[in-house]
Amino acid sequence: MNLLQQLKSLSTVVADTGDLEAIQRFKPEDATTNPSLILKAAESGSYDGLLNDIVTEVSALHLAKDAALEEISDRLIVAMGVAILEHVPGRVSTEVDARLSFDQTASLAKARKLVALYEQAGVSRSRILIKLAATWEGIRAAEVLEKEGIQCNLTLIFSFAQAQACAEAGVYLISPFVGRILDWFRKENPDANYAPSEEPGVESVTRIFNYFRQQGYPTVVMGASFRNAGEIIALAGCDRLTISPALLEELASTEGSLNASLVATDASPVEVDALTEPAFRHALNADAMATEKLAEGIRGFEKDQGKLEALILNRLG
């Protein structure tokens, strides 16, 4: 079997894309989206008919420009999620506007609206994961949503403190990033060479996975943001792995033998004090890489959300 076939027996494979052709080809269990992937899919023209229909529907409501842009954007990302769910048996992750990353109340309102739009389209909340940036406010919003039966995917995880806070909040799934951590360390240490299993991002996910299993947290660990297939192989056995079409293609076209690198072992839980807000913020601030990459990630998603709205505005005329 090729590496992708073997990987599917060790970890749940998730497609990190809004490209329906890629999803149909590689047959993942789930799919994840974010503002950057939604923008890329919208720019490809694959969803032109869908977007045009939504623009027509919202135009008939005669909303003010800003309200119309927000409404079209919300309906579009949900409609894309509905289309993706026709091709995966599991779930789709849909992200709350990154501009709300530091506003718990607004994040809750947006998440509930997205879920309501899915339900209006006939999609049960059991097939949706609401994505939120793993800020303190995002984690607190997720804690509330989980209690309402809305399961969440906390993204832009770069530090152990973020992961710990998510598990303590009862979050369903976290997405610790791998490649973006490597990017930071390569920039800081341009002469350093890392074997895949020794990359800082791989080590971060491994530490989080082992800690969650030791403590008995049910929170799912989904490695994300891969730069090469070696990172994926080094994390085979992680609960889930969300992978870009290019790397899915590489794995599908490579023969070889693949064994689990991460294996849950029996261990007694260790008593740990729950993270308070000051402790969380202090730990995050003390981690220069995590602080910089979290801020950069939020800014990047905000920028692409703006580009998506510019595309929509052009359709509005």
Short mmCIF file of C-alpha atoms in Angstrom, two decimals:
data_model
loop_
_atom_site.label_atom_id
_atom_site.label_comp_id
_atom_site.label_asym_id
_atom_site.label_seq_id
_atom_site.Cartn_x
_atom_site.Cartn_y
_atom_site.Cartn_z
CA MET A 1 0.00 0.00 0.00
CA ASN A 2 1.05 3.59 -0.47
CA LEU A 3 1.82 5.79 2.53
CA LEU A 4 -1.54 7.55 2.46
CA GLN A 5 -3.42 4.24 2.63
CA GLN A 6 -1.32 3.14 5.56
CA LEU A 7 -1.64 6.49 7.30
CA LYS A 8 -5.43 6.20 7.20
CA SER A 9 -5.16 3.06 9.32
CA LEU A 10 -3.13 4.90 11.97
CA SER A 11 -4.67 8.40 12.09
CA THR A 12 -7.86 10.01 10.86
CA VAL A 13 -6.88 11.86 7.69
CA VAL A 14 -8.44 15.29 7.19
CA ALA A 15 -8.19 17.35 4.00
CA ASP A 16 -6.92 20.87 4.61
CA THR A 17 -8.66 22.44 1.61
CA GLY A 18 -11.88 23.67 0.07
CA ASP A 19 -10.99 22.05 -3.27
CA LEU A 20 -13.79 19.58 -3.97
CA GLU A 21 -11.81 17.72 -6.66
CA ALA A 22 -8.98 17.06 -4.22
CA ILE A 23 -11.43 15.94 -1.55
CA GLN A 24 -13.12 13.54 -3.97
CA ARG A 25 -9.77 12.14 -5.06
CA PHE A 26 -8.15 11.52 -1.67
CA LYS A 27 -11.30 10.54 0.24
CA PRO A 28 -10.48 11.99 3.67
CA GLU A 29 -12.70 11.47 6.68
CA ASP A 30 -13.09 15.19 7.43
CA ALA A 31 -12.14 18.54 5.91
CA THR A 32 -10.96 21.80 7.41
CA THR A 33 -11.32 25.32 6.08
CA ASN A 34 -10.06 28.74 7.15
CA PRO A 35 -10.34 32.24 5.64
CA SER A 36 -7.26 31.68 3.47
CA LEU A 37 -8.60 28.40 2.05
CA ILE A 38 -12.08 29.88 1.54
CA LEU A 39 -10.54 32.81 -0.35
CA LYS A 40 -8.46 30.47 -2.51
CA ALA A 41 -11.52 28.36 -3.34
CA ALA A 42 -13.61 31.45 -4.13
CA GLU A 43 -10.88 32.87 -6.37
CA SER A 44 -10.63 29.58 -8.27
CA GLY A 45 -14.09 30.11 -9.73
CA SER A 46 -15.30 26.71 -8.54
CA TYR A 47 -17.96 28.30 -6.36
CA ASP A 48 -19.01 31.12 -8.74
CA GLY A 49 -22.54 29.82 -9.16
CA LEU A 50 -22.97 29.46 -5.43
CA LEU A 51 -21.62 32.94 -4.76
CA ASN A 52 -23.81 34.52 -7.43
CA ASP A 53 -26.92 32.89 -5.96
CA ILE A 54 -26.06 34.12 -2.47
CA VAL A 55 -25.38 37.64 -3.69
CA THR A 56 -28.76 37.68 -5.41
CA GLU A 57 -30.54 36.43 -2.27
CA VAL A 58 -28.88 38.94 0.04
CA SER A 59 -29.26 41.84 -2.38
CA ALA A 60 -33.00 41.31 -2.19
CA LEU A 61 -32.83 42.02 1.56
CA HIS A 62 -31.67 45.61 0.88
CA LEU A 63 -29.16 45.62 3.74
CA ALA A 64 -26.57 48.31 4.32
CA LYS A 65 -23.26 47.56 2.60
CA ASP A 66 -21.37 46.32 5.66
CA ALA A 67 -24.29 44.18 6.81
CA ALA A 68 -24.69 42.74 3.30
CA LEU A 69 -20.97 41.87 3.11
CA GLU A 70 -21.12 40.08 6.44
CA GLU A 71 -24.29 38.21 5.52
CA ILE A 72 -22.94 37.08 2.14
CA SER A 73 -19.64 36.01 3.71
CA ASP A 74 -21.38 33.97 6.41
CA ARG A 75 -23.72 32.32 3.94
CA LEU A 76 -20.84 31.59 1.54
CA ILE A 77 -18.58 29.84 4.03
CA VAL A 78 -21.51 27.75 5.24
CA ALA A 79 -22.58 26.92 1.68
CA MET A 80 -19.00 25.83 0.94
CA GLY A 81 -19.06 23.69 4.05
CA VAL A 82 -22.34 22.10 2.95
CA ALA A 83 -20.81 21.32 -0.45
CA ILE A 84 -17.74 19.77 1.19
CA LEU A 85 -19.91 17.60 3.44
CA GLU A 86 -21.37 15.97 0.35
CA HIS A 87 -17.94 14.42 -0.22
CA VAL A 88 -16.74 13.51 3.29
CA PRO A 89 -18.42 11.11 5.72
CA GLY A 90 -17.37 13.08 8.79
CA ARG A 91 -17.14 16.75 9.67
CA VAL A 92 -16.15 20.10 8.26
CA SER A 93 -14.46 22.81 10.31
CA THR A 94 -15.75 26.32 9.69
CA GLU A 95 -13.91 29.29 11.15
CA VAL A 96 -15.24 32.27 13.03
CA ASP A 97 -14.08 35.63 11.64
CA ALA A 98 -10.51 36.13 12.89
CA ARG A 99 -11.27 39.78 13.63
CA LEU A 100 -13.33 38.51 16.58
CA SER A 101 -10.44 36.56 18.11
CA PHE A 102 -10.27 38.80 21.19
CA ASP A 103 -14.02 39.25 21.66
CA GLN A 104 -15.69 36.34 23.45
CA THR A 105 -19.22 37.71 23.15
CA ALA A 106 -18.96 38.44 19.43
CA SER A 107 -17.31 35.06 18.79
CA LEU A 108 -20.20 33.31 20.51
CA ALA A 109 -22.76 35.21 18.44
CA LYS A 110 -20.96 34.44 15.18
CA ALA A 111 -20.52 30.76 16.03
CA ARG A 112 -24.20 30.39 16.87
CA LYS A 113 -25.18 32.12 13.64
CA LEU A 114 -22.97 29.81 11.55
CA VAL A 115 -24.47 26.75 13.25
CA ALA A 116 -27.98 28.11 12.64
CA LEU A 117 -27.18 28.58 8.94
CA TYR A 118 -25.95 25.00 8.73
CA GLU A 119 -29.07 23.72 10.42
CA GLN A 120 -31.25 25.75 8.06
CA ALA A 121 -29.43 23.96 5.24
CA GLY A 122 -30.31 20.59 6.79
CA VAL A 123 -26.87 19.90 8.30
CA SER A 124 -26.76 18.67 11.88
CA ARG A 125 -24.35 20.33 14.28
CA SER A 126 -22.86 16.86 14.82
CA ARG A 127 -21.16 17.27 11.43
CA ILE A 128 -19.69 20.71 12.15
CA LEU A 129 -16.70 21.92 14.10
CA ILE A 130 -16.56 25.64 14.81
CA LYS A 131 -12.99 26.92 14.51
CA LEU A 132 -11.74 29.60 16.84
CA ALA A 133 -8.27 31.03 17.37
CA ALA A 134 -6.79 29.75 20.63
CA THR A 135 -6.68 33.11 22.36
CA TRP A 136 -7.92 33.29 25.95
CA GLU A 137 -11.19 34.75 24.64
CA GLY A 138 -11.51 32.09 21.94
CA ILE A 139 -10.98 29.31 24.46
CA ARG A 140 -13.58 30.76 26.80
CA ALA A 141 -16.06 31.07 23.92
CA ALA A 142 -15.41 27.42 23.02
CA GLU A 143 -16.03 26.38 26.63
CA VAL A 144 -19.52 27.92 26.44
CA LEU A 145 -20.24 26.48 22.98
CA GLU A 146 -19.23 22.96 24.02
CA LYS A 147 -21.80 23.09 26.82
CA GLU A 148 -24.42 24.05 24.20
CA GLY A 149 -23.61 20.99 22.09
CA ILE A 150 -21.54 22.93 19.55
CA GLN A 151 -18.19 21.21 19.27
CA CYS A 152 -15.12 23.27 18.48
CA ASN A 153 -11.74 23.14 16.78
CA LEU A 154 -9.27 25.50 18.45
CA THR A 155 -6.70 26.55 15.89
CA LEU A 156 -3.39 28.45 15.77
CA ILE A 157 -2.02 26.36 18.65
CA PHE A 158 1.69 27.11 19.05
CA SER A 159 2.26 26.62 22.77
CA PHE A 160 1.70 24.00 25.41
CA ALA A 161 -0.22 26.55 27.50
CA GLN A 162 -2.77 27.02 24.73
CA ALA A 163 -3.24 23.26 24.44
CA GLN A 164 -3.55 22.79 28.21
CA ALA A 165 -6.12 25.59 28.50
CA CYS A 166 -8.18 24.05 25.68
CA ALA A 167 -8.22 20.62 27.32
CA GLU A 168 -9.19 22.10 30.67
CA ALA A 169 -12.05 23.97 28.95
CA GLY A 170 -13.42 20.73 27.49
CA VAL A 171 -12.70 21.63 23.87
CA TYR A 172 -13.47 18.80 21.44
CA LEU A 173 -10.41 19.22 19.17
CA ILE A 174 -7.26 21.30 18.90
CA SER A 175 -5.06 21.99 15.88
CA PRO A 176 -1.43 22.40 17.00
CA PHE A 177 0.64 23.76 14.12
CA VAL A 178 3.82 22.10 12.92
CA GLY A 179 5.20 23.86 9.85
CA ARG A 180 4.72 27.40 11.08
CA ILE A 181 6.72 26.55 14.20
CA LEU A 182 9.48 25.22 11.96
CA ASP A 183 9.33 28.44 9.91
CA TRP A 184 10.02 30.51 13.03
CA PHE A 185 12.95 28.38 14.17
CA ARG A 186 14.50 28.35 10.69
CA LYS A 187 14.28 32.13 10.59
CA GLU A 188 15.93 32.38 13.99
CA ASN A 189 18.52 29.69 13.22
CA PRO A 190 19.05 29.64 9.42
CA ASP A 191 21.98 27.19 9.65
CA ALA A 192 20.12 24.60 11.74
CA ASN A 193 19.10 21.30 10.16
CA TYR A 194 16.28 19.26 11.65
CA ALA A 195 15.36 15.65 11.01
CA PRO A 196 11.53 15.47 10.73
CA SER A 197 11.16 13.70 14.09
CA GLU A 198 13.33 16.38 15.72
CA GLU A 199 11.57 19.41 14.29
CA PRO A 200 10.31 21.78 17.00
CA GLY A 201 6.74 21.57 15.66
CA VAL A 202 6.74 17.78 15.66
CA GLU A 203 8.13 17.74 19.20
CA SER A 204 5.41 20.20 20.29
CA VAL A 205 2.58 18.03 18.97
CA THR A 206 4.18 14.91 20.47
CA ARG A 207 4.40 16.56 23.89
CA ILE A 208 0.76 17.69 23.74
CA PHE A 209 -0.47 14.28 22.56
CA ASN A 210 1.39 12.42 25.31
CA TYR A 211 0.22 14.87 28.00
CA PHE A 212 -3.42 14.60 26.96
CA ARG A 213 -3.29 10.82 27.01
CA GLN A 214 -1.50 10.79 30.37
CA GLN A 215 -4.06 13.11 31.93
CA GLY A 216 -6.99 11.32 30.33
CA TYR A 217 -8.26 14.35 28.43
CA PRO A 218 -10.66 13.36 25.64
CA THR A 219 -9.66 16.40 23.55
CA VAL A 220 -8.67 15.28 20.04
CA VAL A 221 -5.20 16.30 18.85
CA MET A 222 -5.06 17.12 15.13
CA GLY A 223 -1.62 17.99 13.78
CA ALA A 224 -1.80 20.80 11.22
CA SER A 225 0.26 23.11 9.01
CA PHE A 226 2.70 20.63 7.54
CA ARG A 227 5.67 21.66 5.40
CA ASN A 228 6.81 18.20 4.31
CA ALA A 229 5.71 14.58 4.32
CA GLY A 230 8.41 13.69 6.85
CA GLU A 231 6.57 15.68 9.51
CA ILE A 232 3.39 13.72 8.81
CA ILE A 233 5.20 10.38 8.99
CA ALA A 234 6.80 11.45 12.28
CA LEU A 235 3.30 12.07 13.70
CA ALA A 236 1.59 8.94 12.33
CA GLY A 237 -0.67 7.69 15.10
CA CYS A 238 -1.75 11.17 16.19
CA ASP A 239 -5.54 11.31 16.57
CA ARG A 240 -6.02 13.29 13.35
CA LEU A 241 -3.81 14.95 10.78
CA THR A 242 -5.07 17.70 8.47
CA ILE A 243 -3.09 17.67 5.25
CA SER A 244 -2.92 19.85 2.13
CA PRO A 245 -3.71 18.36 -1.31
CA ALA A 246 -0.04 18.60 -2.38
CA LEU A 247 1.13 16.49 0.55
CA LEU A 248 -1.79 14.09 0.20
CA GLU A 249 -0.64 13.58 -3.40
CA GLU A 250 2.94 12.95 -2.29
CA LEU A 251 1.84 10.39 0.28
CA ALA A 252 -0.50 8.68 -2.19
CA SER A 253 2.27 8.35 -4.77
CA THR A 254 4.89 7.00 -2.36
CA GLU A 255 5.28 3.31 -1.59
CA GLY A 256 6.86 2.07 1.61
CA SER A 257 6.19 0.85 5.10
CA LEU A 258 4.63 3.13 7.71
CA ASN A 259 4.35 2.47 11.43
CA ALA A 260 2.80 4.51 14.22
CA SER A 261 5.18 7.06 15.69
CA LEU A 262 2.76 8.22 18.38
CA VAL A 263 1.23 5.53 20.54
CA ALA A 264 -0.93 6.22 23.58
CA THR A 265 0.49 4.50 26.66
CA ASP A 266 -1.00 3.87 30.07
CA ALA A 267 0.23 6.35 32.65
CA SER A 268 -1.04 7.80 35.89
CA PRO A 269 -2.37 11.36 35.67
CA VAL A 270 -0.27 14.07 37.29
CA GLU A 271 -1.96 16.66 39.47
CA VAL A 272 -1.63 20.03 37.72
CA ASP A 273 -3.10 23.39 38.67
CA ALA A 274 -5.64 24.66 36.15
CA LEU A 275 -4.43 27.62 34.12
CA THR A 276 -5.82 30.95 35.26
CA GLU A 277 -6.03 33.83 32.82
CA PRO A 278 -2.92 35.55 34.25
CA ALA A 279 -0.97 32.26 34.14
CA PHE A 280 -2.08 31.61 30.57
CA ARG A 281 -1.13 35.08 29.39
CA HIS A 282 2.20 34.95 31.20
CA ALA A 283 3.09 31.55 29.72
CA LEU A 284 2.14 32.70 26.22
CA ASN A 285 4.09 35.93 26.60
CA ALA A 286 7.14 34.00 27.77
CA ASP A 287 7.10 31.98 24.53
CA ALA A 288 8.32 34.37 21.83
CA MET A 289 7.63 31.91 19.01
CA ALA A 290 4.05 31.23 20.09
CA THR A 291 3.29 34.90 20.71
CA GLU A 292 4.62 35.95 17.31
CA LYS A 293 3.07 33.13 15.31
CA LEU A 294 -0.36 33.44 16.96
CA ALA A 295 -0.46 37.16 16.21
CA GLU A 296 0.83 36.60 12.67
CA GLY A 297 -1.76 33.88 12.05
CA ILE A 298 -4.65 36.04 13.19
CA ARG A 299 -3.43 38.97 11.07
CA GLY A 300 -3.10 36.70 8.05
CA PHE A 301 -6.63 35.36 8.41
CA GLU A 302 -7.96 38.88 8.91
CA LYS A 303 -6.22 39.98 5.71
CA ASP A 304 -7.69 37.14 3.68
CA GLN A 305 -11.14 37.78 5.14
CA GLY A 306 -10.78 41.33 3.84
CA LYS A 307 -9.80 40.05 0.40
CA LEU A 308 -12.82 37.75 0.36
CA GLU A 309 -15.08 40.67 1.21
CA ALA A 310 -13.49 42.73 -1.56
CA LEU A 311 -14.29 39.91 -3.99
CA ILE A 312 -17.88 39.88 -2.72
CA LEU A 313 -18.13 43.65 -2.95
CA ASN A 314 -17.09 43.45 -6.59
CA ARG A 315 -19.97 41.02 -7.21
CA LEU A 316 -22.34 43.41 -5.50
CA GLY A 317 -21.33 46.03 -8.06
#
